[in-house]
DNA sequence: GTGAACTAGTCAACCTTGTTGACCATATCA
DNA sequence: TGATATGGTCAACAAGGTTGACTAGTTCAC
């Protein structure tokens, strides 16, 4: 069985578990892509161009995604401090709360994975994936884009 | 960084590398989904319903995918031996050759991954992912469906 | 043996999310 | 200062998915 299929199924499993648990908490208007953007905004000021790079999509698709998240009141567009063309994205209060929930659920899921395969194995998997992805992408991480 | 993002990037990397190498061999009319179906047909007689289960899509989407592969002369639909409603899918000669190429490239990629993180780490990653996916899916593997 | 219930696969219509190239305003650079 | 580049949006389009209805065939209870 190729690693690609394993990665696809692992991704599927994690995303489905995440969204099942969000729904169990009454959060039903969140697309899978939102989680990646929220986590990115935790650590970065970002523009639409950077979200396009993160997700591996066109600027237009990123703009639409941001628009949808704005509509769900998870982010807001602020003027960029130094570039009149660009927006700076910021988390709203609702967005920050959702980010916290997503992080909590991801920790639960990884704890459950650790129960099956052991915490050292989870840590190794993470470190190995980071190493091989950076090695194959000039030291950077590739985009998120998991689809066909 | 959540495991989901790592899995998404790993999947992306493998699929992009696979298709880059297929194109380098002059094979340009293959969608990423085809590889999963070809590998499945290596080991199973399959019907459209089973391809839908494999891919985690509707019967209609599976039917369309099979139709596209039939059009690319990778598979053919044969009458089912015992069920007059169903088709039995078979690889064509071209499909069998492409399967061999896909398998070869996947072995190359996994060898390259092993160069970065070590062959034991690749084997552990594979075994751990299989274990955790089966544990979380009643002993079965979940569908492939990597997209949002 | 028969009829009800179920299933495999297809149909047409629709939906979601992506891409493309043009465009405008702004920034950068020679 | 003018040429080039960029950030983001626009409208139109594309790919691949879903849905519910449908037909033909299968299974099952009686």
Short mmCIF file of C-alpha atoms (C1' of nucleotides) in Angstrom, two decimals:
data_model
loop_
_atom_site.label_atom_id
_atom_site.label_comp_id
_atom_site.label_asym_id
_atom_site.label_seq_id
_atom_site.Cartn_x
_atom_site.Cartn_y
_atom_site.Cartn_z
CA UNK A 1 0.00 0.00 0.00
CA UNK A 2 1.56 3.29 -1.04
CA UNK A 3 2.35 6.00 1.48
CA UNK A 4 0.17 8.37 -0.52
CA UNK A 5 -2.92 6.33 0.25
CA UNK A 6 -1.94 6.11 3.91
CA UNK A 7 -1.47 9.89 4.07
CA UNK A 8 -4.79 10.48 2.36
CA UNK A 9 -6.62 8.21 4.79
CA UNK A 10 -4.82 9.71 7.79
CA UNK A 11 -5.74 13.19 6.66
CA UNK A 12 -9.34 12.12 6.10
CA UNK A 13 -9.56 10.49 9.49
CA UNK A 14 -8.18 13.53 11.33
CA UNK A 15 -10.33 16.05 9.49
CA UNK A 16 -13.48 13.98 9.90
CA UNK A 17 -12.78 13.46 13.62
CA UNK A 18 -12.11 17.19 14.07
CA UNK A 19 -15.34 18.21 12.38
CA UNK A 20 -17.38 15.53 14.12
CA UNK A 21 -16.21 16.98 17.41
CA UNK A 22 -16.81 20.56 16.32
CA UNK A 23 -20.37 19.56 15.40
CA UNK A 24 -20.76 17.86 18.77
CA UNK A 25 -19.94 21.26 20.27
CA UNK A 26 -22.56 22.90 18.11
CA UNK A 27 -20.10 24.36 15.62
CA UNK A 28 -21.48 23.50 12.20
CA UNK A 29 -20.52 26.31 9.83
CA UNK A 30 -16.81 25.60 9.52
CA UNK A 31 -15.16 24.25 6.43
CA UNK A 32 -12.07 22.06 6.78
CA UNK A 33 -9.86 24.71 5.20
CA UNK A 34 -10.68 27.21 7.97
CA UNK A 35 -8.65 25.31 10.55
CA UNK A 36 -5.44 25.72 8.56
CA UNK A 37 -5.96 29.44 8.17
CA UNK A 38 -6.83 29.95 11.85
CA UNK A 39 -3.71 28.10 12.96
CA UNK A 40 -1.60 30.10 10.55
CA UNK A 41 -3.02 33.37 11.86
CA UNK A 42 -2.17 32.29 15.39
CA UNK A 43 1.49 32.79 14.56
CA UNK A 44 1.54 35.19 11.62
CA UNK A 45 0.15 38.41 10.42
CA UNK A 46 -1.02 37.38 6.97
CA UNK A 47 -2.25 38.73 3.70
CA UNK A 48 -4.35 37.02 1.08
CA UNK A 49 -1.23 36.23 -0.91
CA UNK A 50 0.23 34.39 2.06
CA UNK A 51 -2.99 32.43 2.56
CA UNK A 52 -2.80 31.46 -1.12
CA UNK A 53 0.74 30.21 -0.54
CA UNK A 54 -0.27 28.36 2.63
CA UNK A 55 -3.12 26.60 0.89
CA UNK A 56 -1.46 26.14 -2.49
CA UNK A 57 -4.28 27.83 -4.36
CA UNK A 58 -4.72 30.91 -6.57
CA UNK A 59 -5.02 34.41 -5.06
CA UNK A 60 -8.65 34.42 -6.10
CA UNK A 61 -9.43 31.18 -4.27
CA UNK A 62 -7.66 32.54 -1.19
CA UNK A 63 -9.68 35.72 -1.47
CA UNK A 64 -12.89 33.70 -1.61
CA UNK A 65 -11.85 31.59 1.36
CA UNK A 66 -11.06 34.72 3.37
CA UNK A 67 -14.37 36.22 2.29
CA UNK A 68 -16.18 33.13 3.55
CA UNK A 69 -14.34 33.26 6.85
CA UNK A 70 -15.12 36.94 7.14
CA UNK A 71 -18.77 36.14 6.53
CA UNK A 72 -18.61 33.53 9.31
CA UNK A 73 -17.07 36.25 11.49
CA UNK A 74 -13.85 34.36 12.08
CA UNK A 75 -11.48 36.91 10.58
CA UNK A 76 -11.52 40.51 9.55
CA UNK A 77 -9.59 42.40 6.96
CA UNK A 78 -7.65 45.36 8.28
CA UNK A 79 -5.60 47.89 6.29
CA UNK A 80 -2.02 46.84 5.82
CA UNK A 81 0.33 49.10 7.83
CA UNK A 82 2.80 49.63 4.98
CA UNK A 83 1.20 48.46 1.72
CA UNK A 84 -1.85 50.25 0.44
CA UNK A 85 -2.79 47.36 -1.81
CA UNK A 86 -2.82 44.64 0.80
CA UNK A 87 -5.06 43.69 3.69
CA UNK A 88 -3.81 42.40 6.97
CA UNK A 89 -5.92 39.56 8.33
CA UNK A 90 -6.83 39.45 11.99
CA UNK A 91 -8.73 36.93 14.03
CA UNK A 92 -12.00 38.10 15.47
CA UNK A 93 -12.93 37.13 19.01
CA UNK A 94 -15.07 34.34 17.58
CA UNK A 95 -12.16 33.25 15.41
CA UNK A 96 -9.83 33.18 18.39
CA UNK A 97 -12.30 31.04 20.33
CA UNK A 98 -12.68 28.64 17.42
CA UNK A 99 -8.89 28.45 17.10
CA UNK A 100 -8.67 27.44 20.77
CA UNK A 101 -11.33 24.77 20.25
CA UNK A 102 -9.60 23.39 17.16
CA UNK A 103 -6.29 23.23 19.02
CA UNK A 104 -7.94 21.45 21.95
CA UNK A 105 -9.53 18.86 19.69
CA UNK A 106 -6.31 18.28 17.74
CA UNK A 107 -4.53 17.62 21.07
CA UNK A 108 -7.25 15.13 22.04
CA UNK A 109 -6.90 13.36 18.71
CA UNK A 110 -3.14 13.17 18.96
CA UNK A 111 -3.45 11.82 22.50
CA UNK A 112 -5.77 9.14 21.14
CA UNK A 113 -3.30 8.32 18.38
CA UNK A 114 -0.62 8.08 21.07
CA UNK A 115 -2.75 5.55 22.95
CA UNK A 116 -2.68 3.28 19.91
CA UNK A 117 0.89 3.66 18.69
CA UNK A 118 2.68 5.32 21.60
CA UNK A 119 3.66 8.90 22.22
CA UNK A 120 7.23 8.35 20.96
CA UNK A 121 5.85 7.02 17.68
CA UNK A 122 3.64 10.10 17.24
CA UNK A 123 6.61 12.35 17.96
CA UNK A 124 8.81 10.42 15.52
CA UNK A 125 6.15 10.52 12.81
CA UNK A 126 5.85 14.27 13.20
CA UNK A 127 9.61 14.88 13.20
CA UNK A 128 10.17 12.51 10.27
CA UNK A 129 7.43 14.08 8.17
CA UNK A 130 8.78 17.58 8.83
CA UNK A 131 12.28 16.44 7.93
CA UNK A 132 11.34 14.74 4.68
CA UNK A 133 8.96 17.50 3.57
CA UNK A 134 11.59 20.18 4.14
CA UNK A 135 14.28 18.05 2.48
CA UNK A 136 12.14 17.76 -0.62
CA UNK A 137 11.05 21.38 -0.75
CA UNK A 138 14.24 23.44 -0.47
CA UNK A 139 14.00 23.72 3.27
CA UNK A 140 10.46 25.10 3.21
CA UNK A 141 7.20 23.35 3.85
CA UNK A 142 4.99 22.71 0.83
CA UNK A 143 1.42 24.00 0.67
CA UNK A 144 -1.45 22.34 2.46
CA UNK A 145 -3.58 21.49 -0.53
CA UNK A 146 -4.61 17.87 0.05
CA UNK A 147 -7.13 17.38 -2.75
CA UNK A 148 -6.88 15.83 -6.12
CA UNK B 1 1.61 22.06 13.77
CA UNK B 2 -1.28 19.62 13.64
CA UNK B 3 -0.82 16.16 12.19
CA UNK B 4 -3.62 16.93 9.73
CA UNK B 5 -1.52 19.61 8.08
CA UNK B 6 1.49 17.28 7.99
CA UNK B 7 -0.59 14.54 6.38
CA UNK B 8 -2.00 16.98 3.83
CA UNK B 9 1.46 18.20 2.87
CA UNK B 10 2.85 14.66 2.74
CA UNK B 11 0.03 13.57 0.50
CA UNK B 12 0.52 16.61 -1.73
CA UNK B 13 4.25 16.00 -1.97
CA UNK B 14 3.86 12.33 -2.91
CA UNK B 15 1.12 12.92 -5.46
CA UNK B 16 2.95 15.84 -7.07
CA UNK B 17 6.19 13.85 -7.25
CA UNK B 18 4.36 10.85 -8.72
CA UNK B 19 2.71 12.93 -11.43
CA UNK B 20 5.87 14.90 -12.18
CA UNK B 21 7.59 11.59 -12.87
CA UNK B 22 4.71 10.23 -14.90
CA UNK B 23 4.86 13.36 -17.04
CA UNK B 24 8.63 12.93 -17.38
CA UNK B 25 7.80 9.51 -18.86
CA UNK B 26 5.36 11.10 -21.27
CA UNK B 27 2.25 10.06 -19.35
CA UNK B 28 0.11 13.16 -19.12
CA UNK B 29 -3.51 12.05 -19.15
CA UNK B 30 -3.72 10.55 -15.68
CA UNK B 31 -5.62 12.06 -12.81
CA UNK B 32 -4.36 11.51 -9.28
CA UNK B 33 -7.40 9.38 -8.41
CA UNK B 34 -6.50 6.82 -11.10
CA UNK B 35 -3.51 5.53 -9.15
CA UNK B 36 -5.67 4.49 -6.21
CA UNK B 37 -8.08 2.62 -8.44
CA UNK B 38 -5.31 0.88 -10.40
CA UNK B 39 -3.64 -0.31 -7.21
CA UNK B 40 -6.95 -1.53 -5.85
CA UNK B 41 -7.64 -3.48 -9.05
CA UNK B 42 -4.25 -5.13 -8.77
CA UNK B 43 -5.55 -7.09 -5.80
CA UNK B 44 -9.32 -7.11 -6.19
CA UNK B 45 -12.03 -7.72 -8.65
CA UNK B 46 -14.11 -4.62 -8.14
CA UNK B 47 -17.44 -3.08 -8.98
CA UNK B 48 -18.38 0.59 -9.12
CA UNK B 49 -19.86 0.34 -5.64
CA UNK B 50 -16.51 -0.87 -4.30
CA UNK B 51 -14.66 1.94 -6.06
CA UNK B 52 -17.10 4.37 -4.42
CA UNK B 53 -16.24 2.83 -1.04
CA UNK B 54 -12.52 2.93 -1.76
CA UNK B 55 -12.62 6.57 -2.72
CA UNK B 56 -15.26 7.67 -0.23
CA UNK B 57 -17.48 9.19 -2.90
CA UNK B 58 -21.01 8.65 -4.24
CA UNK B 59 -21.77 5.83 -6.67
CA UNK B 60 -22.28 8.44 -9.36
CA UNK B 61 -18.85 9.99 -8.81
CA UNK B 62 -17.30 6.52 -8.91
CA UNK B 63 -19.18 5.80 -12.10
CA UNK B 64 -17.83 8.99 -13.65
CA UNK B 65 -14.30 8.18 -12.52
CA UNK B 66 -14.54 4.69 -14.02
CA UNK B 67 -15.97 6.18 -17.21
CA UNK B 68 -12.98 8.54 -17.43
CA UNK B 69 -10.56 5.67 -16.89
CA UNK B 70 -12.37 3.62 -19.49
CA UNK B 71 -12.05 6.54 -21.89
CA UNK B 72 -8.32 6.65 -21.16
CA UNK B 73 -8.26 2.90 -21.88
CA UNK B 74 -6.99 1.97 -18.46
CA UNK B 75 -9.91 -0.23 -17.41
CA UNK B 76 -12.82 -1.95 -19.03
CA UNK B 77 -16.20 -2.90 -17.71
CA UNK B 78 -17.01 -6.58 -18.00
CA UNK B 79 -20.28 -8.33 -17.11
CA UNK B 80 -20.41 -9.46 -13.50
CA UNK B 81 -20.28 -13.26 -13.26
CA UNK B 82 -23.14 -13.55 -10.76
CA UNK B 83 -24.96 -10.21 -10.59
CA UNK B 84 -26.72 -8.96 -13.67
CA UNK B 85 -26.86 -5.41 -12.37
CA UNK B 86 -23.15 -4.99 -11.71
CA UNK B 87 -20.04 -4.60 -13.83
CA UNK B 88 -16.76 -6.22 -13.03
CA UNK B 89 -13.79 -3.92 -13.65
CA UNK B 90 -10.67 -5.23 -15.30
CA UNK B 91 -7.36 -3.59 -16.12
CA UNK B 92 -6.56 -3.24 -19.77
CA UNK B 93 -3.04 -3.91 -20.97
CA UNK B 94 -2.39 -0.16 -20.91
CA UNK B 95 -3.81 -0.01 -17.41
CA UNK B 96 -1.57 -2.86 -16.26
CA UNK B 97 1.49 -1.10 -17.70
CA UNK B 98 0.55 2.16 -16.00
CA UNK B 99 0.03 0.27 -12.73
CA UNK B 100 3.57 -1.11 -13.02
CA UNK B 101 4.94 2.38 -13.66
CA UNK B 102 3.05 3.86 -10.72
CA UNK B 103 4.35 1.10 -8.45
CA UNK B 104 7.91 1.67 -9.65
CA UNK B 105 7.71 5.39 -9.02
CA UNK B 106 6.17 4.91 -5.59
CA UNK B 107 9.09 2.58 -4.70
CA UNK B 108 11.56 5.24 -5.88
CA UNK B 109 9.83 7.89 -3.79
CA UNK B 110 9.79 5.71 -0.71
CA UNK B 111 13.48 4.93 -1.21
CA UNK B 112 14.13 8.66 -1.34
CA UNK B 113 12.11 9.19 1.81
CA UNK B 114 14.18 6.42 3.41
CA UNK B 115 17.37 8.27 2.46
CA UNK B 116 16.20 11.24 4.52
CA UNK B 117 14.64 9.59 7.56
CA UNK B 118 15.90 6.01 7.35
CA UNK B 119 14.25 2.82 6.14
CA UNK B 120 13.20 1.77 9.66
CA UNK B 121 11.42 5.11 10.12
CA UNK B 122 9.50 4.65 6.86
CA UNK B 123 8.51 1.14 7.92
CA UNK B 124 7.43 2.37 11.37
CA UNK B 125 5.44 5.21 9.88
CA UNK B 126 3.61 2.80 7.59
CA UNK B 127 2.90 0.28 10.34
CA UNK B 128 1.83 2.97 12.81
CA UNK B 129 -0.53 4.64 10.34
CA UNK B 130 -2.12 1.30 9.45
CA UNK B 131 -2.54 0.49 13.13
CA UNK B 132 -4.09 3.78 14.12
CA UNK B 133 -6.37 3.97 11.07
CA UNK B 134 -7.68 0.45 11.67
CA UNK B 135 -8.08 1.11 15.38
CA UNK B 136 -10.22 4.14 14.65
CA UNK B 137 -12.30 2.54 11.92
CA UNK B 138 -13.55 -0.73 13.39
CA UNK B 139 -10.66 -2.72 12.02
CA UNK B 140 -11.18 -1.52 8.44
CA UNK B 141 -9.34 1.14 6.54
CA UNK B 142 -11.23 4.38 5.89
CA UNK B 143 -11.74 5.71 2.38
CA UNK B 144 -9.06 7.50 0.43
CA UNK B 145 -10.76 10.81 -0.08
CA UNK B 146 -8.13 13.39 0.76
CA UNK B 147 -9.91 16.59 -0.30
CA UNK B 148 -11.77 19.19 1.61
"C1'" DG C 1 -43.91 -18.89 -6.58
"C1'" DT C 2 -44.80 -14.12 -5.53
"C1'" DG C 3 -44.55 -9.62 -4.14
"C1'" DA C 4 -42.09 -6.35 -1.25
"C1'" DA C 5 -37.89 -4.45 -0.22
"C1'" DC C 6 -33.37 -3.68 -1.47
"C1'" DT C 7 -29.34 -2.78 -4.53
"C1'" DA C 8 -26.10 -1.56 -8.80
"C1'" DG C 9 -25.53 1.70 -11.71
"C1'" DT C 10 -27.01 5.58 -14.62
"C1'" DC C 11 -29.35 9.98 -15.51
"C1'" DA C 12 -29.84 14.97 -15.33
"C1'" DA C 13 -29.46 18.80 -12.71
"C1'" DC C 14 -27.16 21.10 -9.41
"C1'" DC C 15 -23.33 22.56 -6.10
"C1'" DT C 16 -18.78 23.69 -4.31
"C1'" DT C 17 -14.46 25.18 -4.86
"C1'" DG C 18 -11.05 25.89 -7.80
"C1'" DT C 19 -8.65 28.53 -12.11
"C1'" DT C 20 -7.90 32.10 -15.48
"C1'" DG C 21 -6.87 36.51 -17.42
"C1'" DA C 22 -8.17 41.27 -17.15
"C1'" DC C 23 -8.23 45.12 -14.37
"C1'" DC C 24 -7.15 48.90 -10.96
"C1'" DA C 25 -4.51 50.83 -7.41
"C1'" DT C 26 -0.22 50.74 -5.28
"C1'" DA C 27 4.73 49.63 -4.90
"C1'" DT C 28 9.32 48.98 -6.68
"C1'" DC C 29 13.11 49.81 -9.50
"C1'" DA C 30 16.18 51.42 -13.15
"C1'" DT D 1 9.87 59.59 -13.96
"C1'" DG D 2 8.32 55.95 -16.45
"C1'" DA D 3 8.37 50.98 -16.80
"C1'" DT D 4 7.55 46.93 -14.45
"C1'" DA D 5 5.73 44.28 -10.78
"C1'" DT D 6 2.39 43.14 -7.27
"C1'" DG D 7 -2.11 42.63 -4.11
"C1'" DG D 8 -6.44 41.78 -4.57
"C1'" DT D 9 -10.90 41.66 -7.00
"C1'" DC D 10 -13.89 40.72 -10.95
"C1'" DA D 11 -16.50 37.77 -14.06
"C1'" DA D 12 -16.58 33.77 -16.44
"C1'" DC D 13 -15.41 29.23 -16.67
"C1'" DA D 14 -13.94 24.26 -15.21
"C1'" DA D 15 -13.56 20.04 -12.58
"C1'" DG D 16 -15.32 16.92 -9.80
"C1'" DG D 17 -18.45 16.14 -6.48
"C1'" DT D 18 -23.73 15.35 -4.71
"C1'" DT D 19 -28.61 14.44 -4.99
"C1'" DG D 20 -32.83 12.09 -5.89
"C1'" DA D 21 -35.23 9.66 -9.45
"C1'" DC D 22 -35.18 5.83 -12.23
"C1'" DT D 23 -34.64 0.99 -14.29
"C1'" DA D 24 -33.23 -3.60 -14.09
"C1'" DG D 25 -31.83 -7.15 -11.22
"C1'" DT D 26 -31.38 -9.48 -6.54
"C1'" DT D 27 -32.81 -10.98 -2.07
"C1'" DC D 28 -36.00 -12.23 1.27
"C1'" DA D 29 -40.28 -13.19 3.79
"C1'" DC D 30 -44.40 -15.42 3.34
#
